[in-house]
Each structure stands twice: as C-alpha cells, then as structure tokens.
CSV table of C-alpha atoms in Angstrom, one decimal:
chain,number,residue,atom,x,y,z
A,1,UNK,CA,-45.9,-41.5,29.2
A,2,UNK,CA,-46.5,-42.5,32.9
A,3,UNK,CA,-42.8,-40.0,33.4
A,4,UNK,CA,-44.4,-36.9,31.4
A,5,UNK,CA,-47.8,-37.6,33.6
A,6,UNK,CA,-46.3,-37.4,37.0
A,7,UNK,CA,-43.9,-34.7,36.0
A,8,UNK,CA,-47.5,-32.8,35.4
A,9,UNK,CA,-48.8,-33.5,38.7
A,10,UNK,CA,-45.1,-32.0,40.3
A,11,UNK,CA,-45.5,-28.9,37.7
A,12,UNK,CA,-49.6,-28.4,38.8
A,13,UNK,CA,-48.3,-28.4,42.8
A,14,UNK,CA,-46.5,-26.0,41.8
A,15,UNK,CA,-49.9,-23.3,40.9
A,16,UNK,CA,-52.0,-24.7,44.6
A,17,UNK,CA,-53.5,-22.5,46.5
A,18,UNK,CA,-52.9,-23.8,50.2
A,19,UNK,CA,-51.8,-20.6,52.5
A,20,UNK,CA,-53.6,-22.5,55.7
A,21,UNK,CA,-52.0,-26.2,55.2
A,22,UNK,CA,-48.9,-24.9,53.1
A,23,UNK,CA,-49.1,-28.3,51.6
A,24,UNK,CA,-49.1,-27.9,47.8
A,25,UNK,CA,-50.6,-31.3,45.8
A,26,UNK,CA,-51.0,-31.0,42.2
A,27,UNK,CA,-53.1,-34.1,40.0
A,28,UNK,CA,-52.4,-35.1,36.1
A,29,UNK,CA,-55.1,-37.2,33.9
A,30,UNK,CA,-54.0,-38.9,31.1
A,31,UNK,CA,-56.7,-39.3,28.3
A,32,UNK,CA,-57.0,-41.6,26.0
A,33,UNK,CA,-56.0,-39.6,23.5
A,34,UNK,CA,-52.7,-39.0,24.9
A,35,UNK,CA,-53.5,-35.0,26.4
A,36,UNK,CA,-53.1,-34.9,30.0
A,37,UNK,CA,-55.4,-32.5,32.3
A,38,UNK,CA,-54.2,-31.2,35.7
A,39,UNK,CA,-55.5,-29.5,38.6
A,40,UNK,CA,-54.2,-28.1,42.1
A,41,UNK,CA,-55.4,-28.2,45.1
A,42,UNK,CA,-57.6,-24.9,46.1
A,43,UNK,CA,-57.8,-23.9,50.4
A,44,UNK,CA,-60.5,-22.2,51.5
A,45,UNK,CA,-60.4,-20.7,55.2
A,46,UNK,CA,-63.5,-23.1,55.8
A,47,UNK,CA,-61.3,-25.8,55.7
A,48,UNK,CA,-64.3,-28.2,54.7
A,49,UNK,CA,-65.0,-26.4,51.4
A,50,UNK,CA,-60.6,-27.1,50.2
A,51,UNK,CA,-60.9,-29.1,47.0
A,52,UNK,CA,-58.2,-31.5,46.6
A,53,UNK,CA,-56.1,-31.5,43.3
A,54,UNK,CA,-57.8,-34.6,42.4
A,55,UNK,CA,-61.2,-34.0,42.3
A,56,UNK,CA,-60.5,-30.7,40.4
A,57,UNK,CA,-58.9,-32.5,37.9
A,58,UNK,CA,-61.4,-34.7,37.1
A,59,UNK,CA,-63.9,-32.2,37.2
A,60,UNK,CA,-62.1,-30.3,35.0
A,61,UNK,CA,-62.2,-33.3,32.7
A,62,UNK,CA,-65.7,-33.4,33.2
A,63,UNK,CA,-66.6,-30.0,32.1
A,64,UNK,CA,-64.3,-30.1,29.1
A,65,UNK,CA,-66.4,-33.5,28.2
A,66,UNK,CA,-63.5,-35.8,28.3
A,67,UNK,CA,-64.4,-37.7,31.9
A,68,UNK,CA,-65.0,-41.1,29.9
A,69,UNK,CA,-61.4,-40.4,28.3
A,70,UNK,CA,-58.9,-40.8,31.5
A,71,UNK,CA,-57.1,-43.7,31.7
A,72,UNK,CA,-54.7,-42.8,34.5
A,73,UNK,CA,-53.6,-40.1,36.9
A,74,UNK,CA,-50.6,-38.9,38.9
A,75,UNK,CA,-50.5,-37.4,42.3
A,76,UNK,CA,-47.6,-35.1,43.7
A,77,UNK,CA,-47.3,-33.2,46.8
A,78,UNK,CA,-45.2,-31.8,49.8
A,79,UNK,CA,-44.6,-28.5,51.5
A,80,UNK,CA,-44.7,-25.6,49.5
A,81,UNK,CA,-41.4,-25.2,47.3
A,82,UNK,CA,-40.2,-28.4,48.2
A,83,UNK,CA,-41.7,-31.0,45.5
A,84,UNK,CA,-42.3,-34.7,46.3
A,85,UNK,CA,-40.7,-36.3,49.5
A,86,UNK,CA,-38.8,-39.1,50.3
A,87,UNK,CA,-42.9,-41.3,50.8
A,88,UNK,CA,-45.1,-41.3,48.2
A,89,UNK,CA,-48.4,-39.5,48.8
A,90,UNK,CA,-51.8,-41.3,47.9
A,91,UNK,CA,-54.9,-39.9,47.3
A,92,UNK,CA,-57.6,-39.0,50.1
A,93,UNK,CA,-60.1,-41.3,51.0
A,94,UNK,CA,-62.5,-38.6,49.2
A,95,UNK,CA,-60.9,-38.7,46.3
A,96,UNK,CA,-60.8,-42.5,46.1
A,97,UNK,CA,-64.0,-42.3,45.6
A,98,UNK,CA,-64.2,-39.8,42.9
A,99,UNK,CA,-62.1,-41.8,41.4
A,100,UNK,CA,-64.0,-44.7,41.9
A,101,UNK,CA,-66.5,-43.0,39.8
A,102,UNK,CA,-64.6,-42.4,37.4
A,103,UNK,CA,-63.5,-46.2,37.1
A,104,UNK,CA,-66.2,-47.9,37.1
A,105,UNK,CA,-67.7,-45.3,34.1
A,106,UNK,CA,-64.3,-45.8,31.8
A,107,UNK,CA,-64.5,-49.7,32.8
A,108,UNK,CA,-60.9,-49.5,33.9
A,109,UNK,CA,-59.0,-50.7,37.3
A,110,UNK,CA,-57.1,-47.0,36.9
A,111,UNK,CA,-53.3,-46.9,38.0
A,112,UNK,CA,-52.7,-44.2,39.8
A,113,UNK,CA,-48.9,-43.0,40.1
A,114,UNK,CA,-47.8,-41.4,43.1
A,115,UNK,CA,-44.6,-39.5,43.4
A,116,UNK,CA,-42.0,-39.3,45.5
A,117,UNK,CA,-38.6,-37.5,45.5
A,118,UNK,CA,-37.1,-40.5,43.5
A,119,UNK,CA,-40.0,-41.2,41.3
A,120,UNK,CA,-42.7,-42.8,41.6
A,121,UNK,CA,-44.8,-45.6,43.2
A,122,UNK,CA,-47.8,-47.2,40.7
A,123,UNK,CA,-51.1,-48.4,41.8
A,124,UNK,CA,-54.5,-49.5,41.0
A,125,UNK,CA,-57.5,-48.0,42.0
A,126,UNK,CA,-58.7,-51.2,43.9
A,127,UNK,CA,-55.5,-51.3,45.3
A,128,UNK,CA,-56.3,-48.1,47.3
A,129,UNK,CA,-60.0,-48.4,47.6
A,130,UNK,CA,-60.6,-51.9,48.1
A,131,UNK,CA,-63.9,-53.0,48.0
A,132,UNK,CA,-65.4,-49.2,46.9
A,133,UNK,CA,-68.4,-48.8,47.2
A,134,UNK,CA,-69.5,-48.0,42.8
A,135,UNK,CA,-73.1,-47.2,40.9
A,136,UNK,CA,-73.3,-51.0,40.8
A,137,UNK,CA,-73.8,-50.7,44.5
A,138,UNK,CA,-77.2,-49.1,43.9
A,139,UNK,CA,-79.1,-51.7,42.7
C-alpha cells in the first residue's frame, strides 16, 4: 500500500498551485480504512498565507471527519513537471507539527514516506520531529 500512497502524493503534485515558487509538492493520507486523501500545495502572492500539501491534506481529512483515521502519509515534490528528485523531500518544520497533532490524537508514531526519483525513503514522525512539542505539553 505504502507504493499506491506515494504514487498519490506524485499524482496530487501534479494539481499545485505554485506560479511564485514553481515548486509543486503534493501529500497522500492513508486511512485506516484503506482510502487515501490527498492535497497540493496552494501559493498565494502573500507568500506567508501558501498552504503546504500537508496541512491541506489533513485538513481535508479533518473536514471529511476522518482525522482520527490516518495512519500514514506520503510526501512528493520538485519543480514543476519534473516529479520527485534524486533527494527525498521531508516535510516543513510547520507541517511537523500538524502532524504532530495528528499523532499524538490517532496514538500512532506515523511513517511518513518521502519520495524520490527512485522511490522512496520511510520515516517516523519522531524521527523528523524529535522531541515535538504535543497537547501533553499543556499540562
């Protein structure tokens, strides 16, 4: 499945909307149910209001009800019309710690596959965020 999840994160890079950065990243969630939910990034020309691929998957999740049902996700990205390169791309620091939200809800260290022009590279979510900072946090 983890093949089919990052081959919908290359296919979502595919619809992004990045004329400033021309850098197209596309995200995948697998559910627990075995549907996948993806999401592009989105540029806005006040660069702080770009949503990365990431978050609008997951929120996409979200407003679909199905944010307690991901149990991984795939990241893709590269120049427009180019798919994946030769290095793996990770997740933002931002999106880490969407993510980390998302973890820490589902109880899950989640992998997080990131492809490159040969395949892809698996991680965990503590792996990347290392000592996140979660709603446990709060007290």
């Amino acid at each position: 499945m983890s093949d089919a999840l990052v081959q919908a994160a290359i296919d979502a890079a595919g619809k992004a909307y990045a004329p400033y950065s021309n850098f197209h990243v596309g995200a995948a969630l697998l559910l627990d149910d075995g549907s996948i939910v993806t999401g592009s990034n989105f540029e806005n020309a006040s660069y702080g209001m770009t949503l990365c691929a990431e978050t609008v998957a997951i929120a996409k999740a979200n407003s679909d009800g199905q944010l307690r049902q991901i149990v991984a996700i795939a990241v893709a990205g590269g120049p427009a019309g180019q798919g994946p390169g030769a290095d793996p791309i990770t997740p933002c620091g931002r999106c880490r710690q969407v993510m980390k939200e998302v973890a820490d809800l589902v109880a899950i260290d989640l992998p997080v596959h990131c492809a490159h022009e040969g395949g892809y590279v698996t991680y965990t979510l503590s792996e990347l965020l290392p000592h996140g900072f979660g709603p446990a946090n709060l007290g």
